PDB file of C-alpha atoms and ligand atoms in Angstrom:
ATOM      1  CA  UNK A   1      21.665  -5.066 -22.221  1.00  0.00           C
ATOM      2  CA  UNK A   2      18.156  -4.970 -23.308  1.00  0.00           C
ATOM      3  CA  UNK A   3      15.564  -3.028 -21.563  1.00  0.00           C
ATOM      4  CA  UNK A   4      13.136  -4.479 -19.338  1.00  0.00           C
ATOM      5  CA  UNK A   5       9.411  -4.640 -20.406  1.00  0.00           C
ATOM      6  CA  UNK A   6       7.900  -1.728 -17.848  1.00  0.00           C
ATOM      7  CA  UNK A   7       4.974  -4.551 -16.614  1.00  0.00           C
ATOM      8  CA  UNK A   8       8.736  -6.394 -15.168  1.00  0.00           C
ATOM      9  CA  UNK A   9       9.111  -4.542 -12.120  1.00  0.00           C
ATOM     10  CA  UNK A  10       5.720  -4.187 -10.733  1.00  0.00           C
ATOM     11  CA  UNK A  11       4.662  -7.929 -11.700  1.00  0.00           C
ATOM     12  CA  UNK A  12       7.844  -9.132  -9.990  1.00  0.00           C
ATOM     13  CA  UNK A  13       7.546  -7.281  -7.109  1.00  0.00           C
ATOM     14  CA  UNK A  14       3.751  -8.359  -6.568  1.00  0.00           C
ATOM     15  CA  UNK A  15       4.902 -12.190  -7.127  1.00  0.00           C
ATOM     16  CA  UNK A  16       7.794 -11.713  -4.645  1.00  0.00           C
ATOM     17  CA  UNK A  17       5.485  -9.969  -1.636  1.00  0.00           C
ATOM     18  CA  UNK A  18       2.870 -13.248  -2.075  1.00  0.00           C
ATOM     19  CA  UNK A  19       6.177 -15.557  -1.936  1.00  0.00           C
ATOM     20  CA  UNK A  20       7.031 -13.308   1.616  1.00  0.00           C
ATOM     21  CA  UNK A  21       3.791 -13.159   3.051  1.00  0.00           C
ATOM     22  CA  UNK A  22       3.735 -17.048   2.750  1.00  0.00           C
ATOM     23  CA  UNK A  23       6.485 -17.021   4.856  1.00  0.00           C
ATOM     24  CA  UNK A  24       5.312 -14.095   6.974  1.00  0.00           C
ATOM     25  CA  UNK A  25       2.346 -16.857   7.675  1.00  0.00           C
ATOM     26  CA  UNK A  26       4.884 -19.143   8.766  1.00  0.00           C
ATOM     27  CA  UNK A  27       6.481 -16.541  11.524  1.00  0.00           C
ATOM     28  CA  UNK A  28       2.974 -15.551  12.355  1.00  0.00           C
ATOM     29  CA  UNK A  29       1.418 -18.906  13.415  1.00  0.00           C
ATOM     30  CA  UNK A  30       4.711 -19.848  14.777  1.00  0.00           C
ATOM     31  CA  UNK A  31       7.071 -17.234  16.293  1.00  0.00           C
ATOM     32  CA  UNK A  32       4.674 -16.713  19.476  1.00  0.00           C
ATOM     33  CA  UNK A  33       4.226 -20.108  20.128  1.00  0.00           C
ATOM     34  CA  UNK A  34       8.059 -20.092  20.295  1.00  0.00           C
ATOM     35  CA  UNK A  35       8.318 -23.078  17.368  1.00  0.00           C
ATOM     36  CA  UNK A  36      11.490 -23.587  14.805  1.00  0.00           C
ATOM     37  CA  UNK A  37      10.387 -21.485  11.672  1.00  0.00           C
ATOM     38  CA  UNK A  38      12.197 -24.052   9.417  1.00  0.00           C
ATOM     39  CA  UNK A  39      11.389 -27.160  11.017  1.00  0.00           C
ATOM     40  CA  UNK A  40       8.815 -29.125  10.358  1.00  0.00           C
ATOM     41  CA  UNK A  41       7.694 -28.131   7.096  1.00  0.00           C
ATOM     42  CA  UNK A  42       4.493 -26.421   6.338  1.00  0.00           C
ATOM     43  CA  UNK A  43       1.518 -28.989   8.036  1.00  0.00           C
ATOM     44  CA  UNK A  44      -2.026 -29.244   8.496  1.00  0.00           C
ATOM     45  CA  UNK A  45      -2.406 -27.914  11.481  1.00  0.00           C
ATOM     46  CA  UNK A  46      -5.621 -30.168  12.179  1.00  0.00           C
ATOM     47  CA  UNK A  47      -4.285 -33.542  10.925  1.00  0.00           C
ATOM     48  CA  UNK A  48      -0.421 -32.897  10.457  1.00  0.00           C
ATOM     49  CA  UNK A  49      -0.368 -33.927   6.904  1.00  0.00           C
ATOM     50  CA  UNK A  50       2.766 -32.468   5.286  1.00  0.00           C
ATOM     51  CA  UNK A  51       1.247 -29.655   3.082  1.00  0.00           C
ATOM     52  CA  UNK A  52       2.578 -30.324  -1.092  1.00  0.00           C
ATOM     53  CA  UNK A  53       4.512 -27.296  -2.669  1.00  0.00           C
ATOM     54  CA  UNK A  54       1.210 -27.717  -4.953  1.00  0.00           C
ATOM     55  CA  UNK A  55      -1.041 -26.821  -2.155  1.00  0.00           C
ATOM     56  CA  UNK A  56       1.454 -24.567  -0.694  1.00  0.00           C
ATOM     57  CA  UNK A  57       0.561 -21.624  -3.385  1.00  0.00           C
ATOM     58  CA  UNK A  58       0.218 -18.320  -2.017  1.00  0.00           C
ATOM     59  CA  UNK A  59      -3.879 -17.526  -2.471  1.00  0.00           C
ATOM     60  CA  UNK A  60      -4.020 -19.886  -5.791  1.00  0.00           C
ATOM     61  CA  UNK A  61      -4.202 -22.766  -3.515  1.00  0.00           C
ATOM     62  CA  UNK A  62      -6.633 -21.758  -1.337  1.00  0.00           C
ATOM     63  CA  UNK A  63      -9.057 -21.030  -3.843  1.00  0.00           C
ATOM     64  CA  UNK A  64      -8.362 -24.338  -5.420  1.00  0.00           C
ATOM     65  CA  UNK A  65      -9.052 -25.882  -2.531  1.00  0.00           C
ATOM     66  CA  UNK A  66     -11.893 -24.031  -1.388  1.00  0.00           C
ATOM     67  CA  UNK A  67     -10.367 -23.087   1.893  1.00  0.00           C
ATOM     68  CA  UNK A  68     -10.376 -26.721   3.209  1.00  0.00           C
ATOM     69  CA  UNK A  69      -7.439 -29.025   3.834  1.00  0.00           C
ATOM     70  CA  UNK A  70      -7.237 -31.593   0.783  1.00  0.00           C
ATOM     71  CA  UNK A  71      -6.617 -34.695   3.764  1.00  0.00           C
ATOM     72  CA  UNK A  72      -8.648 -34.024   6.539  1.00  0.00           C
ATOM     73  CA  UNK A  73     -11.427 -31.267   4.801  1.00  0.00           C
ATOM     74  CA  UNK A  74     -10.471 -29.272   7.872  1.00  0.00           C
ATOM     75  CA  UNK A  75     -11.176 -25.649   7.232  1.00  0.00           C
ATOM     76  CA  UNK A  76      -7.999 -23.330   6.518  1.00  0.00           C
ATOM     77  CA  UNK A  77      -7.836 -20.084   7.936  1.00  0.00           C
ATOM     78  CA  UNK A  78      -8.651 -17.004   5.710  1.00  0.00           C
ATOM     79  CA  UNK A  79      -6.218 -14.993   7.168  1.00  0.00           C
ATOM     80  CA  UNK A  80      -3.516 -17.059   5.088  1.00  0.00           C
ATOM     81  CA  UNK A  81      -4.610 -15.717   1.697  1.00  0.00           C
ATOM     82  CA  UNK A  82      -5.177 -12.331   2.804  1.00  0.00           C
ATOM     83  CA  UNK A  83      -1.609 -11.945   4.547  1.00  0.00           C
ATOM     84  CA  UNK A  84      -0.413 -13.364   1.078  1.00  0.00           C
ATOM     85  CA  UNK A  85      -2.457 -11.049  -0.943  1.00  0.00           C
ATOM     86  CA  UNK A  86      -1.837  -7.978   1.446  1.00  0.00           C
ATOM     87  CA  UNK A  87       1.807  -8.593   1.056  1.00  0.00           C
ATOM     88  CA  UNK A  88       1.530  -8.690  -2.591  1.00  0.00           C
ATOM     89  CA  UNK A  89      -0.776  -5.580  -2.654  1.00  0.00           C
ATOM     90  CA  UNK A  90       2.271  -3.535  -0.413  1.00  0.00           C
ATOM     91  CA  UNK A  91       5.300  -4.953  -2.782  1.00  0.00           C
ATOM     92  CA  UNK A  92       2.963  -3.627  -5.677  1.00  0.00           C
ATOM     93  CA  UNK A  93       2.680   0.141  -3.751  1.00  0.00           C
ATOM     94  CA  UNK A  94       6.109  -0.317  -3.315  1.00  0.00           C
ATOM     95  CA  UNK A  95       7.240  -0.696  -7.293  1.00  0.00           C
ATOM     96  CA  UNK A  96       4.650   1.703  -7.952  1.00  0.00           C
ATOM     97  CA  UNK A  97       5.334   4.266  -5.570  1.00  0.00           C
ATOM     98  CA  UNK A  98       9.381   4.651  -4.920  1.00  0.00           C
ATOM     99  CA  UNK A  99      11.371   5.701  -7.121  1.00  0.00           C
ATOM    100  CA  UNK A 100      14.506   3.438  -6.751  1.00  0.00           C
ATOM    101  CA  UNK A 101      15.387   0.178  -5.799  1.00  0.00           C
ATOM    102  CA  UNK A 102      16.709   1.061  -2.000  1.00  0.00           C
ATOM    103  CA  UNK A 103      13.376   3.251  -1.438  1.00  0.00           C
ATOM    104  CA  UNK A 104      11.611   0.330  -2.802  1.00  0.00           C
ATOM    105  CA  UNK A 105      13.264  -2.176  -0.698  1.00  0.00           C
ATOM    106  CA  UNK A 106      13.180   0.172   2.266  1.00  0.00           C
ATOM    107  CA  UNK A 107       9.094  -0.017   1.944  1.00  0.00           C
ATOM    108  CA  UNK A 108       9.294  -3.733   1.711  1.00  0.00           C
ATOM    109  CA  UNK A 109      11.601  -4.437   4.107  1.00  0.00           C
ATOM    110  CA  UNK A 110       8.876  -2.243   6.731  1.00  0.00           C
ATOM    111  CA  UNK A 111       6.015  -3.329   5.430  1.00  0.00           C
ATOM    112  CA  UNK A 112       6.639  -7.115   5.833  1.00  0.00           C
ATOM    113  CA  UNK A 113       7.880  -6.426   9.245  1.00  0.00           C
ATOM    114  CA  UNK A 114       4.462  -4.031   9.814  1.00  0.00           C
ATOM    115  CA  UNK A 115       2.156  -7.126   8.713  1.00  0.00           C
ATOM    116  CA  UNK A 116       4.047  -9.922  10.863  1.00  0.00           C
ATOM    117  CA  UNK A 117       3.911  -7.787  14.056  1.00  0.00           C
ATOM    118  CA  UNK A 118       0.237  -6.260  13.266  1.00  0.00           C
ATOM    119  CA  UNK A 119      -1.073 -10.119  13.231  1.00  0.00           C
ATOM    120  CA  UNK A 120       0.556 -11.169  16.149  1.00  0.00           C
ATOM    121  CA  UNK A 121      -0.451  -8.564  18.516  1.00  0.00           C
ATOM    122  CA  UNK A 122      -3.842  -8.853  17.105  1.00  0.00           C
ATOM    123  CA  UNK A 123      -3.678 -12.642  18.046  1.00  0.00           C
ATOM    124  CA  UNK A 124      -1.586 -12.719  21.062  1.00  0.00           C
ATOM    125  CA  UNK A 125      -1.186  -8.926  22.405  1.00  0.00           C
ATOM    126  CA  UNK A 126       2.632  -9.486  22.054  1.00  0.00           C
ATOM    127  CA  UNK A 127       5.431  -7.536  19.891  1.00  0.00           C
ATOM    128  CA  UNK A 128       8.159 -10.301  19.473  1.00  0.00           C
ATOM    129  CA  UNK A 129      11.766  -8.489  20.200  1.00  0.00           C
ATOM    130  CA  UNK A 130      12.750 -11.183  17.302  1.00  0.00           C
ATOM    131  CA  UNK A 131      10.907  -8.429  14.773  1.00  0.00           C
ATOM    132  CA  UNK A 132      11.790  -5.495  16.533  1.00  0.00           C
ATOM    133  CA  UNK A 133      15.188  -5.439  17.795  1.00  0.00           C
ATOM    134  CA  UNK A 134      16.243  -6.733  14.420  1.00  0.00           C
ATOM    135  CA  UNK A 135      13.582  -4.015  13.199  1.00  0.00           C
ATOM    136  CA  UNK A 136      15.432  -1.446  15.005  1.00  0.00           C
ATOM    137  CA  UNK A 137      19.113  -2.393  13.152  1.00  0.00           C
ATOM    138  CA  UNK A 138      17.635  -2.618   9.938  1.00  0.00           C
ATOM    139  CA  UNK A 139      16.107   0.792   9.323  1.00  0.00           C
ATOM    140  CA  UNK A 140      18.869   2.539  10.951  1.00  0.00           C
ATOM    141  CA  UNK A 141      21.511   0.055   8.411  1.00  0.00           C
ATOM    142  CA  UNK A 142      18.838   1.445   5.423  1.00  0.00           C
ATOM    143  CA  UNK A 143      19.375   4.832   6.569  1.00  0.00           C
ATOM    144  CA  UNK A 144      23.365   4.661   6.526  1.00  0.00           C
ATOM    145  CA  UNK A 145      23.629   3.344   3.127  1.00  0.00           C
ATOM    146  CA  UNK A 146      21.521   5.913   1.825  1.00  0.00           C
ATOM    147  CA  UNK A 147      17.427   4.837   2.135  1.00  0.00           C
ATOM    148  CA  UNK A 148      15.027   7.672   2.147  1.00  0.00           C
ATOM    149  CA  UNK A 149      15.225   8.451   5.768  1.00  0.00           C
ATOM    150  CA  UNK A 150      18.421  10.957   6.525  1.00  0.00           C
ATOM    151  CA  UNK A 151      20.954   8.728   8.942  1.00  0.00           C
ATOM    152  CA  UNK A 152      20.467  11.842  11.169  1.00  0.00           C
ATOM    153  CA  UNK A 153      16.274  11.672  11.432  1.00  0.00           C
ATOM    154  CA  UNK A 154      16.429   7.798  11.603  1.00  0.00           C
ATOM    155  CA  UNK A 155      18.729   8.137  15.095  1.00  0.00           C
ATOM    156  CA  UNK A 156      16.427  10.552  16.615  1.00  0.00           C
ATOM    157  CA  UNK A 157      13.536   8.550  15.424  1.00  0.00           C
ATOM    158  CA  UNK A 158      14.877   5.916  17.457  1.00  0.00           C
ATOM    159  CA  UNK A 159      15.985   7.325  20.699  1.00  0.00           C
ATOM    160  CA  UNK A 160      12.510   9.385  20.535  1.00  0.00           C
ATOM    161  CA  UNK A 161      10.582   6.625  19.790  1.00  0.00           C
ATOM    162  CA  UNK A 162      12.435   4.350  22.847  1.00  0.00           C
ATOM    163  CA  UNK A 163      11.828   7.573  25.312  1.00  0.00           C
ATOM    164  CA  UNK A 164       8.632   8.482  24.483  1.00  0.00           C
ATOM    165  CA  UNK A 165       6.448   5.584  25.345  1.00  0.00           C
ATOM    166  CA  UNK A 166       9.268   4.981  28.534  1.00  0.00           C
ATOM    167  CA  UNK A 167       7.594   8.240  29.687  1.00  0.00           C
ATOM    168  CA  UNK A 168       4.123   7.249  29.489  1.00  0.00           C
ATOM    169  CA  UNK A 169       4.979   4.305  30.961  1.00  0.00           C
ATOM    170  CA  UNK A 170       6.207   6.300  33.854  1.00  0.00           C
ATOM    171  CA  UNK A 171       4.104   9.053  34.129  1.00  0.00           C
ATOM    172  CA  UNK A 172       0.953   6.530  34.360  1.00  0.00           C
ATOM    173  CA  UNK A 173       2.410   4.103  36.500  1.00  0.00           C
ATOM    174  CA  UNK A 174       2.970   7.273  38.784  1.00  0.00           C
ATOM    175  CA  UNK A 175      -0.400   8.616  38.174  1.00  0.00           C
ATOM    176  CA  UNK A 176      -2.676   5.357  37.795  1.00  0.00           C
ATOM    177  CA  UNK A 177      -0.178   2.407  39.211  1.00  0.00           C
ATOM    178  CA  UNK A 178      -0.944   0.619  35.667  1.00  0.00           C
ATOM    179  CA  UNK A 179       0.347   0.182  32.632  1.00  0.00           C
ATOM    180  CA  UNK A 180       0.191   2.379  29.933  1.00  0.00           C
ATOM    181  CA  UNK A 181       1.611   0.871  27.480  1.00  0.00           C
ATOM    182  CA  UNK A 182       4.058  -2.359  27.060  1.00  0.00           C
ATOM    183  CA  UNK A 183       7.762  -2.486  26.386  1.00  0.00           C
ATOM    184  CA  UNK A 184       6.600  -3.999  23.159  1.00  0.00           C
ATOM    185  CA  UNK A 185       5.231  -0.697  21.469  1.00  0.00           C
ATOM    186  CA  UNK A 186       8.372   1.009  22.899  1.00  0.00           C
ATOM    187  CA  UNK A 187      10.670  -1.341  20.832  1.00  0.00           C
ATOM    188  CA  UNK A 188       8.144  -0.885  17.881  1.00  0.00           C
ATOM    189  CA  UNK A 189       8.226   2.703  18.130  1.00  0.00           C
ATOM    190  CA  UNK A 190      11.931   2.871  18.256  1.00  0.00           C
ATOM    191  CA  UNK A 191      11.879   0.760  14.880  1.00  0.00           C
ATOM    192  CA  UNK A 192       9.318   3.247  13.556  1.00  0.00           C
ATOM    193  CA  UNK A 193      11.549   6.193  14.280  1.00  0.00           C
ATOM    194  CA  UNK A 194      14.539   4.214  12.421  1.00  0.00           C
ATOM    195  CA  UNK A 195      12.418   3.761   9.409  1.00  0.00           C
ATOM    196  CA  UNK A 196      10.792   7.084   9.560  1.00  0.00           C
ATOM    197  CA  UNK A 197      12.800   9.203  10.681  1.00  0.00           C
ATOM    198  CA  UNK A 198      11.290  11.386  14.206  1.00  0.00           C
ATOM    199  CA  UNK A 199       8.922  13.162  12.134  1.00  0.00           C
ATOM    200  CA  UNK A 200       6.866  10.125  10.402  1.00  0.00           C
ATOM    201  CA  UNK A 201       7.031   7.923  13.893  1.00  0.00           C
ATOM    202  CA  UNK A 202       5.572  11.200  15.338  1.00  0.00           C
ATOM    203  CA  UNK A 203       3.010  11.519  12.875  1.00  0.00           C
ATOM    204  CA  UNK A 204       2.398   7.479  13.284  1.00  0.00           C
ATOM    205  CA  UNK A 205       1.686   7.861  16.858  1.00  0.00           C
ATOM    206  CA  UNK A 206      -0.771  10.018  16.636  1.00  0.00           C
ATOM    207  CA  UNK A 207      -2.897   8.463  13.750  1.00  0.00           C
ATOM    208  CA  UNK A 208      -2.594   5.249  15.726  1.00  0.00           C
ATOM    209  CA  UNK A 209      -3.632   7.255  18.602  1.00  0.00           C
ATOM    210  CA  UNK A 210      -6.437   8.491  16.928  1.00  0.00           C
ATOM    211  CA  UNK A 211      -7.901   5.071  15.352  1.00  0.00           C
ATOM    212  CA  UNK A 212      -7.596   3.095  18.582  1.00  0.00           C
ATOM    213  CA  UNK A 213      -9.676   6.092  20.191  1.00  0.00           C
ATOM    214  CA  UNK A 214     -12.021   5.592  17.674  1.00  0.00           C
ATOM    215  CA  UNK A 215     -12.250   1.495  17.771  1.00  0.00           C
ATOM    216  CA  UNK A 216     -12.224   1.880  21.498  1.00  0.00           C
ATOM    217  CA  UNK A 217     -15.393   3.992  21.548  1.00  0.00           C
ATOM    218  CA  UNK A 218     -16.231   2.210  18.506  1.00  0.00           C
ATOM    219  CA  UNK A 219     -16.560  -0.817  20.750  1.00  0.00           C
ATOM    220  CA  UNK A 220     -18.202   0.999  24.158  1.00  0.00           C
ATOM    221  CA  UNK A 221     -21.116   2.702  21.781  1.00  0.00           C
ATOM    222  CA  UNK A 222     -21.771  -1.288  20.325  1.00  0.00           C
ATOM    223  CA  UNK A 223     -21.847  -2.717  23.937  1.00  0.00           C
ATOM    224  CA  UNK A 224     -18.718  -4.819  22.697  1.00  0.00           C
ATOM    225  CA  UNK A 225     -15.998  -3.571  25.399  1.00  0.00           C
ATOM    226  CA  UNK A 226     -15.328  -0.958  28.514  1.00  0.00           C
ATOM    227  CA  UNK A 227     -12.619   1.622  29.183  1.00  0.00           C
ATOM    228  CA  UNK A 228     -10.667  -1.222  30.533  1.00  0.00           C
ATOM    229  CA  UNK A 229     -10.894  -3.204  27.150  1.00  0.00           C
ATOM    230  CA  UNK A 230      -7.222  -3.740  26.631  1.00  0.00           C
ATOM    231  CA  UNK A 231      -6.442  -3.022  22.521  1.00  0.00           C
ATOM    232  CA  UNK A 232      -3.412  -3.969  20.626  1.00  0.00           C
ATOM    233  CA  UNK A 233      -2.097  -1.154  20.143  1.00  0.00           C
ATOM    234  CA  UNK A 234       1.182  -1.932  18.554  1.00  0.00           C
ATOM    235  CA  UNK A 235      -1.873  -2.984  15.288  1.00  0.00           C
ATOM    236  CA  UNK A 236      -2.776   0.162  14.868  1.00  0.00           C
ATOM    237  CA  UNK A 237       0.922   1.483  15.235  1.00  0.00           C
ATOM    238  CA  UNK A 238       1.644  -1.118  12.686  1.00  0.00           C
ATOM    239  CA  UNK A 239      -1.380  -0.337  10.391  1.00  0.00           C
ATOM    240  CA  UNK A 240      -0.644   3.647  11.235  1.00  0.00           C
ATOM    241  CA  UNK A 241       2.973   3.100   9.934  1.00  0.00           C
ATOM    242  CA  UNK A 242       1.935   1.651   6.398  1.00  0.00           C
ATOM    243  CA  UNK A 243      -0.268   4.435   6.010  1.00  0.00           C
ATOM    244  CA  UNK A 244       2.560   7.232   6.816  1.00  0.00           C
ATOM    245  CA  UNK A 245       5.458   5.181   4.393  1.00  0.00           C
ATOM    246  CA  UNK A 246       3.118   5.574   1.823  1.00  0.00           C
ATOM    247  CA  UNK A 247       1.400   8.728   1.875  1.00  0.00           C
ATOM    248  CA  UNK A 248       3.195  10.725   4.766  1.00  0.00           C
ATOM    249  CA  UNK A 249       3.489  13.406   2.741  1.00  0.00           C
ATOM    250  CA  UNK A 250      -0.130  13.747   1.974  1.00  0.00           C
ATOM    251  CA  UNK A 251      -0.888  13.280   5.280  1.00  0.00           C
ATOM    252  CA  UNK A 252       1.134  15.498   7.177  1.00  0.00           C
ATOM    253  CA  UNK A 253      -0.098  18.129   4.515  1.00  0.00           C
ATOM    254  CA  UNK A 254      -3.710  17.228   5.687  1.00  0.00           C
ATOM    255  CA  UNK A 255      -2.702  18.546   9.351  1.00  0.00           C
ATOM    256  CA  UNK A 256      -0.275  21.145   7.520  1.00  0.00           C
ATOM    257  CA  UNK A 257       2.497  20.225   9.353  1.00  0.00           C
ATOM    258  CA  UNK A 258       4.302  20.472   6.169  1.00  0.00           C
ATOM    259  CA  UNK A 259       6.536  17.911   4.622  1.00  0.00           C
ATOM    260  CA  UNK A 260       7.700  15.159   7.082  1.00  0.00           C
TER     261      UNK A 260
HETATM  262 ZN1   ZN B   1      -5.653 -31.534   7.435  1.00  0.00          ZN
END
């Protein structure tokens, strides 16, 4: 067998992640509003004109088109290129980055689920359990046949990242008689701790911790929002997550916690 060209891996993996995070734009727009993901194809969603595999490119065909439908001139939404390019950009880490295949497709596999869920809460403050239960079983089945989380860090990760949250939940319900947090982020948190292992869903919580503080205030200091400004916090777990699978190491040797 002859050997691949070394520009193989990387290009492949950057056309793959825009081929997913077309379809991640599919589960985006239509997993909350609880429609088929397969049925009907891809359609304006102003004038319901079938979209053509030819207008269907990921980012190509929005720059053709100069973000407008080619039917109705309807505008298209931005965020479609960007969760196309994004995706690319995080298959490209992901070659780049890990040194095998399974470490590689245990990035993807995260990542993809990372964007989907980031967007939605954004959008609708919700963290489907059609992402994260499925979430959950998937970085624990990476972990048993030998990803780069040990089996035994991955099960903690999970039960931790279930408990953890449940306890916040409790102790400010006790405290405050609200909610804390939703039994969305405690579902994404357990999926966190199967992908990263106790240690890196730790270190996730408290970087997404950290930036919503910082948005939040962000938001008070530019007259924009009030304590009781409700955030989506499962984005910044989401966004917090990416930055941990891909430089955990770096940053957990920032706050010298050692390696994770
Ligand atoms: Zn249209």
């Amino acid at each position: 067998m002859s050997e691949l060209p070394p520009w193989f891996f990387p290009v492949f993996a950057t056309l793959l992640g825009l081929v997913v995070g077309s379809f991640l734009n599919v589960i985006i727009h239509r997993l909350p509003r609880g429609e088929s993901l397969s049925y009907p194809p891809s359609h304006c969603p102003r004038c319901g004109v079938a979209i053509c595999w030819y207008d269907n490119v990921p980012v190509l065909s929005y720059l053709l088109l100069r973000g407008r439908c080619r039917h109705c001139q309807g505008p298209i939404s931005p965020r479609y290129p960007l969760v196309e390019a994004a995706t690319g950009l995080l298959f490209l880490a992901a070659a780049f980055k890990m040194p095998q295949l399974l470490w590689a497709l245990h990035a993807v596999v995260l990542a993809s689920l990372c964007v989907a869920l980031a967007l939605i809460d954004l959008e609708h403050m919700i963290l489907p359990d059609a992402l994260t239960l499925p979430g959950v079983a998937l970085g624990l089945l990476l972990a048993v046949v030998g990803g780069p989380t040990p089996l035994l860090h991955a099960a903690i990760g999970t039960v931790l990242g279930a408990s953890l949250p449940l306890a916040i939940i409790w102790v400010y319900r006790w405290l405050r008689g609200v909610e804390g947090m939703g039994l969305g982020d405690v579902k994404l948190l357990a999926m966190l701790g199967a992908f990263l292992g106790w240690q890196g869903m730790l270190l996730t919580l408290a970087l997404a911790a950290l930036a919503g503080a910082l948005v939040g205030v962000g938001l008070i200091v530019a007259g924009k929002g009030s304590r009781q400004t409700e955030l989506p916090f499962g984005t910044f777990l989401c966004a917090a997550a990416v930055v941990v699978l891909f430089g955990g190491e770096k940053v957990a040797a920032f706050w010298s916690w050692g390696q994770p």
